[in-house]
PDB file of C-alpha atoms in Angstrom:
ATOM      1  CA  MET A   1     -63.288 -35.437 -14.238  1.00  0.00           C
ATOM      2  CA  SER A   2     -63.946 -38.463 -16.442  1.00  0.00           C
ATOM      3  CA  ALA A   3     -61.306 -41.036 -17.285  1.00  0.00           C
ATOM      4  CA  VAL A   4     -59.114 -40.320 -20.289  1.00  0.00           C
ATOM      5  CA  LEU A   5     -59.316 -43.993 -21.253  1.00  0.00           C
ATOM      6  CA  ASP A   6     -62.009 -46.497 -20.314  1.00  0.00           C
ATOM      7  CA  ALA A   7     -61.585 -49.847 -22.063  1.00  0.00           C
ATOM      8  CA  ARG A   8     -63.903 -52.661 -21.013  1.00  0.00           C
ATOM      9  CA  ALA A   9     -63.807 -56.390 -21.791  1.00  0.00           C
ATOM     10  CA  ILE A  10     -61.528 -55.878 -24.789  1.00  0.00           C
ATOM     11  CA  GLY A  11     -60.956 -59.047 -26.785  1.00  0.00           C
ATOM     12  CA  MET A  12     -58.990 -59.575 -29.994  1.00  0.00           C
ATOM     13  CA  THR A  13     -58.934 -62.683 -32.137  1.00  0.00           C
ATOM     14  CA  PHE A  14     -57.082 -62.894 -35.442  1.00  0.00           C
ATOM     15  CA  ARG A  15     -58.183 -65.234 -38.221  1.00  0.00           C
ATOM     16  CA  ASN A  16     -55.733 -66.852 -40.648  1.00  0.00           C
ATOM     17  CA  GLY A  17     -57.752 -69.122 -42.886  1.00  0.00           C
ATOM     18  CA  ASP A  18     -59.431 -71.611 -40.571  1.00  0.00           C
ATOM     19  CA  GLU A  19     -57.022 -70.881 -37.729  1.00  0.00           C
ATOM     20  CA  MET A  20     -58.144 -68.547 -34.939  1.00  0.00           C
ATOM     21  CA  THR A  21     -55.614 -66.940 -32.596  1.00  0.00           C
ATOM     22  CA  GLU A  22     -56.914 -65.243 -29.466  1.00  0.00           C
ATOM     23  CA  VAL A  23     -54.502 -62.485 -28.447  1.00  0.00           C
ATOM     24  CA  LEU A  24     -56.553 -60.559 -25.877  1.00  0.00           C
ATOM     25  CA  ARG A  25     -59.413 -61.662 -23.647  1.00  0.00           C
ATOM     26  CA  ASP A  26     -61.616 -59.504 -21.396  1.00  0.00           C
ATOM     27  CA  VAL A  27     -59.070 -56.729 -20.860  1.00  0.00           C
ATOM     28  CA  ASP A  28     -60.171 -53.786 -18.708  1.00  0.00           C
ATOM     29  CA  LEU A  29     -58.003 -50.672 -18.624  1.00  0.00           C
ATOM     30  CA  VAL A  30     -58.828 -47.281 -17.119  1.00  0.00           C
ATOM     31  CA  LEU A  31     -56.473 -44.282 -17.199  1.00  0.00           C
ATOM     32  CA  GLU A  32     -57.163 -41.130 -15.237  1.00  0.00           C
ATOM     33  CA  PRO A  33     -56.093 -37.674 -16.456  1.00  0.00           C
ATOM     34  CA  GLY A  34     -52.382 -37.034 -15.970  1.00  0.00           C
ATOM     35  CA  GLU A  35     -51.308 -40.642 -15.463  1.00  0.00           C
ATOM     36  CA  LEU A  36     -47.949 -41.931 -16.682  1.00  0.00           C
ATOM     37  CA  ALA A  37     -48.681 -45.639 -17.005  1.00  0.00           C
ATOM     38  CA  ALA A  38     -46.585 -48.521 -18.298  1.00  0.00           C
ATOM     39  CA  LEU A  39     -48.063 -51.487 -20.135  1.00  0.00           C
ATOM     40  CA  LEU A  40     -45.433 -54.098 -19.289  1.00  0.00           C
ATOM     41  CA  GLY A  41     -45.030 -57.507 -20.875  1.00  0.00           C
ATOM     42  CA  ALA A  42     -42.777 -59.772 -22.867  1.00  0.00           C
ATOM     43  CA  SER A  43     -42.653 -59.634 -26.655  1.00  0.00           C
ATOM     44  CA  GLY A  44     -45.672 -61.439 -28.081  1.00  0.00           C
ATOM     45  CA  SER A  45     -47.858 -60.949 -25.004  1.00  0.00           C
ATOM     46  CA  GLY A  46     -50.363 -58.728 -26.838  1.00  0.00           C
ATOM     47  CA  LYS A  47     -49.419 -55.307 -25.498  1.00  0.00           C
ATOM     48  CA  SER A  48     -48.816 -53.766 -28.931  1.00  0.00           C
ATOM     49  CA  THR A  49     -52.161 -55.156 -30.082  1.00  0.00           C
ATOM     50  CA  LEU A  50     -53.883 -53.485 -27.134  1.00  0.00           C
ATOM     51  CA  LEU A  51     -52.051 -50.239 -27.862  1.00  0.00           C
ATOM     52  CA  SER A  52     -53.195 -50.416 -31.499  1.00  0.00           C
ATOM     53  CA  ILE A  53     -56.795 -50.881 -30.361  1.00  0.00           C
ATOM     54  CA  VAL A  54     -56.586 -47.921 -27.976  1.00  0.00           C
ATOM     55  CA  GLY A  55     -54.968 -45.908 -30.787  1.00  0.00           C
ATOM     56  CA  LEU A  56     -57.880 -46.759 -33.115  1.00  0.00           C
ATOM     57  CA  LEU A  57     -55.590 -48.573 -35.537  1.00  0.00           C
ATOM     58  CA  LEU A  58     -57.364 -51.901 -34.910  1.00  0.00           C
ATOM     59  CA  ARG A  59     -60.971 -52.679 -34.083  1.00  0.00           C
ATOM     60  CA  PRO A  60     -61.404 -55.075 -31.153  1.00  0.00           C
ATOM     61  CA  THR A  61     -63.317 -58.297 -31.678  1.00  0.00           C
ATOM     62  CA  THR A  62     -65.251 -57.652 -28.464  1.00  0.00           C
ATOM     63  CA  GLY A  63     -65.567 -54.940 -25.843  1.00  0.00           C
ATOM     64  CA  SER A  64     -66.119 -51.192 -25.625  1.00  0.00           C
ATOM     65  CA  LEU A  65     -63.731 -48.257 -25.712  1.00  0.00           C
ATOM     66  CA  GLU A  66     -64.150 -44.672 -24.530  1.00  0.00           C
ATOM     67  CA  ILE A  67     -61.531 -41.920 -24.796  1.00  0.00           C
ATOM     68  CA  ALA A  68     -62.066 -38.606 -23.016  1.00  0.00           C
ATOM     69  CA  GLY A  69     -65.734 -39.442 -22.536  1.00  0.00           C
ATOM     70  CA  SER A  70     -66.389 -40.307 -26.195  1.00  0.00           C
ATOM     71  CA  ARG A  71     -67.378 -43.805 -27.315  1.00  0.00           C
ATOM     72  CA  VAL A  72     -64.890 -44.537 -30.104  1.00  0.00           C
ATOM     73  CA  ASP A  73     -65.171 -48.249 -30.926  1.00  0.00           C
ATOM     74  CA  THR A  74     -68.396 -47.607 -32.885  1.00  0.00           C
ATOM     75  CA  LEU A  75     -67.012 -44.776 -35.035  1.00  0.00           C
ATOM     76  CA  SER A  76     -66.692 -45.093 -38.807  1.00  0.00           C
ATOM     77  CA  ASP A  77     -63.232 -45.367 -40.360  1.00  0.00           C
ATOM     78  CA  ALA A  78     -63.292 -41.686 -41.349  1.00  0.00           C
ATOM     79  CA  GLU A  79     -64.412 -40.631 -37.871  1.00  0.00           C
ATOM     80  CA  ARG A  80     -61.720 -42.785 -36.285  1.00  0.00           C
ATOM     81  CA  ALA A  81     -59.046 -41.199 -38.469  1.00  0.00           C
ATOM     82  CA  LEU A  82     -60.198 -37.695 -37.520  1.00  0.00           C
ATOM     83  CA  PHE A  83     -60.358 -38.551 -33.803  1.00  0.00           C
ATOM     84  CA  ARG A  84     -56.927 -40.161 -33.949  1.00  0.00           C
ATOM     85  CA  ASN A  85     -55.373 -37.112 -35.597  1.00  0.00           C
ATOM     86  CA  GLN A  86     -56.980 -34.517 -33.354  1.00  0.00           C
ATOM     87  CA  ARG A  87     -57.004 -36.185 -29.948  1.00  0.00           C
ATOM     88  CA  LEU A  88     -54.286 -38.831 -29.799  1.00  0.00           C
ATOM     89  CA  GLY A  89     -50.506 -38.587 -29.943  1.00  0.00           C
ATOM     90  CA  PHE A  90     -48.174 -41.407 -30.981  1.00  0.00           C
ATOM     91  CA  ILE A  91     -44.514 -42.146 -30.234  1.00  0.00           C
ATOM     92  CA  PHE A  92     -43.107 -45.266 -31.888  1.00  0.00           C
ATOM     93  CA  GLN A  93     -39.968 -47.328 -31.326  1.00  0.00           C
ATOM     94  CA  PHE A  94     -38.765 -46.263 -34.753  1.00  0.00           C
ATOM     95  CA  HIS A  95     -39.595 -42.574 -34.967  1.00  0.00           C
ATOM     96  CA  HIS A  96     -41.146 -42.732 -38.481  1.00  0.00           C
ATOM     97  CA  LEU A  97     -39.963 -39.239 -39.378  1.00  0.00           C
ATOM     98  CA  LEU A  98     -40.244 -38.112 -42.980  1.00  0.00           C
ATOM     99  CA  PRO A  99     -36.597 -38.134 -44.138  1.00  0.00           C
ATOM    100  CA  ASP A 100     -36.859 -35.280 -46.640  1.00  0.00           C
ATOM    101  CA  PHE A 101     -38.613 -32.999 -44.160  1.00  0.00           C
ATOM    102  CA  THR A 102     -36.968 -30.741 -41.590  1.00  0.00           C
ATOM    103  CA  ALA A 103     -37.493 -31.222 -37.884  1.00  0.00           C
ATOM    104  CA  THR A 104     -39.989 -28.342 -37.913  1.00  0.00           C
ATOM    105  CA  GLU A 105     -41.929 -29.816 -40.836  1.00  0.00           C
ATOM    106  CA  ASN A 106     -42.043 -33.230 -39.179  1.00  0.00           C
ATOM    107  CA  VAL A 107     -43.405 -31.794 -35.927  1.00  0.00           C
ATOM    108  CA  ALA A 108     -46.033 -29.708 -37.737  1.00  0.00           C
ATOM    109  CA  PHE A 109     -47.143 -32.588 -39.960  1.00  0.00           C
ATOM    110  CA  PRO A 110     -50.129 -33.813 -37.857  1.00  0.00           C
ATOM    111  CA  ALA A 111     -51.683 -30.357 -38.141  1.00  0.00           C
ATOM    112  CA  ALA A 112     -50.386 -29.383 -41.586  1.00  0.00           C
ATOM    113  CA  ALA A 113     -51.351 -32.542 -43.494  1.00  0.00           C
ATOM    114  CA  PRO A 114     -55.138 -32.283 -42.928  1.00  0.00           C
ATOM    115  CA  ALA A 115     -55.006 -28.537 -43.603  1.00  0.00           C
ATOM    116  CA  GLY A 116     -53.145 -28.957 -46.875  1.00  0.00           C
ATOM    117  CA  GLY A 117     -50.121 -26.999 -45.735  1.00  0.00           C
ATOM    118  CA  MET A 118     -48.314 -25.441 -42.790  1.00  0.00           C
ATOM    119  CA  SER A 119     -49.580 -22.098 -41.539  1.00  0.00           C
ATOM    120  CA  ALA A 120     -47.499 -19.542 -39.670  1.00  0.00           C
ATOM    121  CA  ALA A 121     -49.227 -20.547 -36.431  1.00  0.00           C
ATOM    122  CA  MET A 122     -48.392 -24.216 -37.027  1.00  0.00           C
ATOM    123  CA  ARG A 123     -44.760 -23.378 -37.747  1.00  0.00           C
ATOM    124  CA  SER A 124     -44.570 -21.274 -34.608  1.00  0.00           C
ATOM    125  CA  ARG A 125     -45.996 -24.040 -32.406  1.00  0.00           C
ATOM    126  CA  ALA A 126     -43.714 -26.673 -33.982  1.00  0.00           C
ATOM    127  CA  ARG A 127     -40.644 -24.540 -33.297  1.00  0.00           C
ATOM    128  CA  GLU A 128     -41.768 -23.843 -29.730  1.00  0.00           C
ATOM    129  CA  LEU A 129     -42.103 -27.592 -29.159  1.00  0.00           C
ATOM    130  CA  LEU A 130     -38.680 -28.282 -30.653  1.00  0.00           C
ATOM    131  CA  ALA A 131     -37.140 -25.684 -28.372  1.00  0.00           C
ATOM    132  CA  ARG A 132     -38.876 -27.310 -25.450  1.00  0.00           C
ATOM    133  CA  VAL A 133     -37.401 -30.743 -26.239  1.00  0.00           C
ATOM    134  CA  GLY A 134     -33.908 -29.273 -26.520  1.00  0.00           C
ATOM    135  CA  LEU A 135     -33.623 -28.991 -30.288  1.00  0.00           C
ATOM    136  CA  ALA A 136     -33.628 -25.219 -30.780  1.00  0.00           C
ATOM    137  CA  ASP A 137     -30.438 -25.561 -32.826  1.00  0.00           C
ATOM    138  CA  ARG A 138     -31.818 -28.373 -35.027  1.00  0.00           C
ATOM    139  CA  MET A 139     -35.137 -26.929 -36.159  1.00  0.00           C
ATOM    140  CA  ASP A 140     -34.186 -26.612 -39.815  1.00  0.00           C
ATOM    141  CA  PHE A 141     -32.125 -29.801 -40.034  1.00  0.00           C
ATOM    142  CA  PRO A 142     -33.528 -32.585 -42.226  1.00  0.00           C
ATOM    143  CA  ALA A 143     -34.386 -35.744 -40.317  1.00  0.00           C
ATOM    144  CA  THR A 144     -31.464 -37.557 -41.940  1.00  0.00           C
ATOM    145  CA  ARG A 145     -29.004 -35.278 -40.107  1.00  0.00           C
ATOM    146  CA  LEU A 146     -30.344 -36.031 -36.626  1.00  0.00           C
ATOM    147  CA  SER A 147     -29.078 -38.660 -34.199  1.00  0.00           C
ATOM    148  CA  GLY A 148     -31.344 -41.434 -32.950  1.00  0.00           C
ATOM    149  CA  GLY A 149     -32.018 -39.648 -29.680  1.00  0.00           C
ATOM    150  CA  GLN A 150     -32.704 -36.366 -31.468  1.00  0.00           C
ATOM    151  CA  LYS A 151     -35.144 -38.073 -33.848  1.00  0.00           C
ATOM    152  CA  GLN A 152     -37.052 -39.488 -30.895  1.00  0.00           C
ATOM    153  CA  ARG A 153     -37.227 -36.008 -29.362  1.00  0.00           C
ATOM    154  CA  VAL A 154     -38.713 -34.765 -32.625  1.00  0.00           C
ATOM    155  CA  ALA A 155     -41.213 -37.621 -32.407  1.00  0.00           C
ATOM    156  CA  ILE A 156     -42.229 -36.524 -28.904  1.00  0.00           C
ATOM    157  CA  ALA A 157     -42.681 -32.937 -30.095  1.00  0.00           C
ATOM    158  CA  ARG A 158     -44.754 -34.212 -33.037  1.00  0.00           C
ATOM    159  CA  ALA A 159     -46.953 -36.220 -30.667  1.00  0.00           C
ATOM    160  CA  LEU A 160     -47.712 -32.996 -28.756  1.00  0.00           C
ATOM    161  CA  MET A 161     -48.480 -30.890 -31.832  1.00  0.00           C
ATOM    162  CA  ASN A 162     -52.281 -31.145 -31.676  1.00  0.00           C
ATOM    163  CA  LYS A 163     -52.453 -31.035 -27.845  1.00  0.00           C
ATOM    164  CA  PRO A 164     -53.730 -34.623 -27.560  1.00  0.00           C
ATOM    165  CA  GLN A 165     -55.660 -35.940 -24.582  1.00  0.00           C
ATOM    166  CA  LEU A 166     -53.794 -39.259 -24.642  1.00  0.00           C
ATOM    167  CA  ILE A 167     -50.257 -40.058 -25.807  1.00  0.00           C
ATOM    168  CA  LEU A 168     -49.456 -43.665 -26.736  1.00  0.00           C
ATOM    169  CA  ALA A 169     -45.806 -44.735 -26.804  1.00  0.00           C
ATOM    170  CA  ASP A 170     -44.815 -48.138 -28.215  1.00  0.00           C
ATOM    171  CA  GLU A 171     -41.333 -49.143 -26.972  1.00  0.00           C
ATOM    172  CA  PRO A 172     -40.196 -45.495 -27.255  1.00  0.00           C
ATOM    173  CA  THR A 173     -36.671 -46.250 -26.023  1.00  0.00           C
ATOM    174  CA  GLY A 174     -36.257 -49.637 -27.687  1.00  0.00           C
ATOM    175  CA  SER A 175     -33.927 -48.428 -30.458  1.00  0.00           C
ATOM    176  CA  LEU A 176     -31.844 -46.073 -28.287  1.00  0.00           C
ATOM    177  CA  ASP A 177     -28.700 -46.518 -26.223  1.00  0.00           C
ATOM    178  CA  ARG A 178     -29.103 -46.214 -22.458  1.00  0.00           C
ATOM    179  CA  VAL A 179     -28.038 -42.545 -22.242  1.00  0.00           C
ATOM    180  CA  ALA A 180     -30.419 -41.438 -25.018  1.00  0.00           C
ATOM    181  CA  ALA A 181     -33.156 -43.645 -23.553  1.00  0.00           C
ATOM    182  CA  GLU A 182     -32.834 -41.984 -20.146  1.00  0.00           C
ATOM    183  CA  GLN A 183     -33.009 -38.545 -21.756  1.00  0.00           C
ATOM    184  CA  VAL A 184     -36.183 -39.491 -23.646  1.00  0.00           C
ATOM    185  CA  LEU A 185     -37.768 -40.908 -20.480  1.00  0.00           C
ATOM    186  CA  ASP A 186     -36.842 -37.758 -18.559  1.00  0.00           C
ATOM    187  CA  LEU A 187     -38.494 -35.681 -21.272  1.00  0.00           C
ATOM    188  CA  MET A 188     -41.714 -37.715 -21.219  1.00  0.00           C
ATOM    189  CA  ARG A 189     -41.868 -37.453 -17.426  1.00  0.00           C
ATOM    190  CA  GLU A 190     -41.359 -33.684 -17.704  1.00  0.00           C
ATOM    191  CA  VAL A 191     -44.188 -33.336 -20.238  1.00  0.00           C
ATOM    192  CA  ASN A 192     -46.400 -35.553 -18.075  1.00  0.00           C
ATOM    193  CA  HIS A 193     -45.723 -33.438 -15.004  1.00  0.00           C
ATOM    194  CA  GLU A 194     -45.843 -29.957 -16.524  1.00  0.00           C
ATOM    195  CA  ASP A 195     -48.694 -30.451 -19.020  1.00  0.00           C
ATOM    196  CA  LYS A 196     -50.612 -33.081 -17.029  1.00  0.00           C
ATOM    197  CA  ALA A 197     -50.451 -35.103 -20.245  1.00  0.00           C
ATOM    198  CA  THR A 198     -51.665 -38.700 -19.991  1.00  0.00           C
ATOM    199  CA  PHE A 199     -49.231 -41.353 -21.248  1.00  0.00           C
ATOM    200  CA  LEU A 200     -49.602 -45.074 -21.884  1.00  0.00           C
ATOM    201  CA  ILE A 201     -46.137 -46.512 -22.526  1.00  0.00           C
ATOM    202  CA  CYS A 202     -45.841 -50.014 -23.949  1.00  0.00           C
ATOM    203  CA  THR A 203     -42.552 -51.685 -22.967  1.00  0.00           C
ATOM    204  CA  HIS A 204     -40.851 -54.981 -22.165  1.00  0.00           C
ATOM    205  CA  ASP A 205     -38.161 -53.133 -20.171  1.00  0.00           C
ATOM    206  CA  GLU A 206     -38.784 -53.174 -16.403  1.00  0.00           C
ATOM    207  CA  LYS A 207     -36.404 -50.220 -15.970  1.00  0.00           C
ATOM    208  CA  VAL A 208     -38.640 -48.137 -18.236  1.00  0.00           C
ATOM    209  CA  ALA A 209     -41.759 -49.284 -16.402  1.00  0.00           C
ATOM    210  CA  ALA A 210     -40.172 -48.383 -13.063  1.00  0.00           C
ATOM    211  CA  ARG A 211     -39.900 -44.752 -14.211  1.00  0.00           C
ATOM    212  CA  CYS A 212     -43.678 -44.574 -14.651  1.00  0.00           C
ATOM    213  CA  THR A 213     -46.164 -43.870 -11.883  1.00  0.00           C
ATOM    214  CA  ARG A 214     -48.210 -47.026 -12.539  1.00  0.00           C
TER     215      ARG A 214
END
């Protein structure tokens, strides 16, 4: 089975006027199917930049990038957007839920938005995912009525909506208290184990990294 992620010689340099800032240089990163990997480093070390490149939100200055056997660094913007929606999942430090939407609507959004609306099948899958993350009694609550830990559980369910081949998590416990953070980590480990889902978790917290397998 081919690697889920194969990044080679990734480099990233930002230009601000005449000033050039090199953030990444010759980074190689390979993830095998089913890995739960931590990208560990201090704030400002470039890990979020690398995660944004892997997530097709930034184009690297140099290097090549393959995801699930597909070369993605050469795709057009429209092709990148489609690939990102269909084959990648995202969990952010700040959940980025839509406040006027219910938990179910937020989870279904990655599938419903491109389709122009939520089908019965989408609603059913969203509610199954919410039940799985322990929010069976919060499915119809608007995002504004959920706690921080509950919002992050919704974000995990949303990341799983389109059955992605790679899930990218950027400081997923950074805005949570320790109890909620442990619950979110337990949930990600459960999804990793039961679904063989591949995770790349960006963190500055060594305790979070220690819960990963690499």
